[in-house]
Amino acid sequence: MKKIFTTTLILFISAPVFANAFFEPQWNEFCPNQYANLDPEKEYILAEKKYWQQRKKDFDKKVSHCNRLVPEMRAACFNDLRQIESNASITHLQEQRLLQKQINASANMMNAANYQLNTLNHTLQPYKY
């Protein structure tokens, strides 16, 4: 009974790993929801949309390459692709957060400078009675 339980437990624990390795990765695993369904042929203006559109095109080429491999090599290719795309997404999103923080800090500094100038101008104006 212990053998059956142990074997079943091992199969259930390892099943997601094998499933993840065997099945073809999907783009929505790596892309924010708002960019998951961008039209590959459309000319986007926003840099962020252009970035995710190009990433999707590259991703599709990599998936096609993996699918052309023999089944024994396909799972490893899918695993590598998942790792590469996950790292690329994490890195890009961290860079975007950092950029946004820099923009916000810059805006805050400008607001503070404008407040100081307005206060100074107000105090230097002569009173009119």
Short mmCIF file of C-alpha atoms in Angstrom, two decimals:
data_model
loop_
_atom_site.label_atom_id
_atom_site.label_comp_id
_atom_site.label_asym_id
_atom_site.label_seq_id
_atom_site.Cartn_x
_atom_site.Cartn_y
_atom_site.Cartn_z
CA MET A 1 0.00 0.00 0.00
CA LYS A 2 2.85 2.36 0.84
CA LYS A 3 4.46 1.64 -2.53
CA ILE A 4 1.30 2.53 -4.42
CA PHE A 5 0.82 5.70 -2.39
CA THR A 6 4.44 6.74 -2.87
CA THR A 7 4.38 6.03 -6.59
CA THR A 8 1.11 7.93 -7.03
CA LEU A 9 2.46 10.86 -5.04
CA ILE A 10 5.62 11.01 -7.14
CA LEU A 11 3.57 10.93 -10.36
CA PHE A 12 1.29 13.77 -9.22
CA ILE A 13 4.20 15.91 -8.08
CA SER A 14 6.18 15.44 -11.28
CA ALA A 15 3.24 15.64 -13.71
CA PRO A 16 3.18 19.45 -13.99
CA VAL A 17 6.91 19.49 -14.75
CA PHE A 18 6.54 16.98 -17.57
CA ALA A 19 3.41 18.68 -18.90
CA ASN A 20 5.11 22.06 -18.89
CA ALA A 21 8.11 20.65 -20.73
CA PHE A 22 6.18 18.72 -23.32
CA PHE A 23 3.48 21.15 -24.36
CA GLU A 24 4.16 24.06 -26.64
CA PRO A 25 4.56 27.35 -24.76
CA GLN A 26 1.81 29.92 -25.27
CA TRP A 27 2.49 33.63 -25.79
CA ASN A 28 0.12 34.66 -22.99
CA GLU A 29 2.47 32.93 -20.50
CA PHE A 30 5.02 35.72 -21.03
CA CYS A 31 3.12 38.78 -22.19
CA PRO A 32 0.97 41.24 -20.21
CA ASN A 33 -2.72 40.75 -21.01
CA GLN A 34 -3.12 44.13 -22.72
CA TYR A 35 -0.45 43.20 -25.31
CA ALA A 36 -1.26 39.52 -25.83
CA ASN A 37 -3.42 39.98 -28.94
CA LEU A 38 -1.62 42.68 -30.90
CA ASP A 39 -2.05 42.52 -34.67
CA PRO A 40 1.29 41.35 -36.13
CA GLU A 41 0.80 43.43 -39.30
CA LYS A 42 -0.38 46.71 -37.78
CA GLU A 43 1.94 49.73 -37.53
CA TYR A 44 1.77 50.72 -33.87
CA ILE A 45 2.86 54.13 -32.61
CA LEU A 46 3.48 53.38 -28.94
CA ALA A 47 6.95 51.97 -28.25
CA GLU A 48 5.58 49.46 -25.74
CA LYS A 49 3.17 47.98 -28.29
CA LYS A 50 5.96 47.81 -30.88
CA TYR A 51 8.17 46.01 -28.36
CA TRP A 52 5.58 43.33 -27.54
CA GLN A 53 4.59 42.96 -31.19
CA GLN A 54 8.21 42.24 -32.16
CA ARG A 55 8.66 39.89 -29.23
CA LYS A 56 5.56 37.96 -30.36
CA LYS A 57 6.94 37.63 -33.89
CA ASP A 58 10.26 36.36 -32.55
CA PHE A 59 8.46 34.01 -30.16
CA ASP A 60 6.42 32.50 -32.99
CA LYS A 61 9.60 31.84 -34.99
CA LYS A 62 11.21 30.13 -31.99
CA VAL A 63 8.13 27.96 -31.40
CA SER A 64 8.15 26.95 -35.06
CA HIS A 65 11.81 26.02 -34.78
CA CYS A 66 11.11 23.85 -31.72
CA ASN A 67 8.19 22.16 -33.48
CA ARG A 68 10.46 21.15 -36.38
CA LEU A 69 12.73 19.22 -34.01
CA VAL A 70 12.39 15.53 -33.29
CA PRO A 71 10.15 14.82 -30.28
CA GLU A 72 13.11 13.87 -28.08
CA MET A 73 14.62 17.35 -28.53
CA ARG A 74 11.37 19.29 -28.64
CA ALA A 75 10.73 19.21 -24.88
CA ALA A 76 14.19 20.61 -24.13
CA CYS A 77 13.67 23.30 -26.75
CA PHE A 78 10.32 24.26 -25.18
CA ASN A 79 11.95 24.41 -21.74
CA ASP A 80 14.75 26.64 -23.03
CA LEU A 81 12.24 28.86 -24.81
CA ARG A 82 10.15 29.20 -21.65
CA GLN A 83 13.21 30.18 -19.64
CA ILE A 84 14.41 32.70 -22.24
CA GLU A 85 11.01 34.33 -22.64
CA SER A 86 10.34 34.44 -18.89
CA ASN A 87 13.68 36.13 -18.28
CA ALA A 88 13.12 38.60 -21.12
CA SER A 89 9.67 39.54 -19.82
CA ILE A 90 10.84 39.95 -16.24
CA THR A 91 13.79 42.08 -17.32
CA HIS A 92 11.68 44.27 -19.58
CA LEU A 93 8.98 44.85 -16.97
CA GLN A 94 11.60 45.75 -14.35
CA GLU A 95 13.18 48.22 -16.77
CA GLN A 96 9.78 49.78 -17.45
CA ARG A 97 9.08 50.15 -13.71
CA LEU A 98 12.47 51.79 -13.19
CA LEU A 99 11.88 54.16 -16.09
CA GLN A 100 8.48 55.10 -14.69
CA LYS A 101 10.02 55.81 -11.29
CA GLN A 102 12.61 58.06 -12.93
CA ILE A 103 9.90 59.91 -14.85
CA ASN A 104 7.85 60.35 -11.66
CA ALA A 105 10.88 61.60 -9.72
CA SER A 106 11.64 64.08 -12.49
CA ALA A 107 8.06 65.33 -12.50
CA ASN A 108 8.09 65.68 -8.73
CA MET A 109 11.29 67.73 -8.90
CA MET A 110 9.78 69.99 -11.54
CA ASN A 111 6.64 70.47 -9.46
CA ALA A 112 8.71 71.35 -6.41
CA ALA A 113 10.80 73.83 -8.42
CA ASN A 114 7.68 75.45 -9.89
CA TYR A 115 6.15 75.73 -6.41
CA GLN A 116 9.32 77.41 -5.11
CA LEU A 117 9.35 79.86 -8.04
CA ASN A 118 5.67 80.69 -7.62
CA THR A 119 6.15 81.26 -3.90
CA LEU A 120 9.18 83.44 -4.52
CA ASN A 121 7.38 85.49 -7.19
CA HIS A 122 4.39 85.97 -4.91
CA THR A 123 6.51 87.21 -2.00
CA LEU A 124 8.54 89.60 -4.18
CA GLN A 125 5.54 91.37 -5.70
CA PRO A 126 4.87 94.73 -4.06
CA TYR A 127 1.58 95.19 -2.28
CA LYS A 128 -0.88 97.50 -3.95
CA TYR A 129 -3.16 99.36 -1.57
#
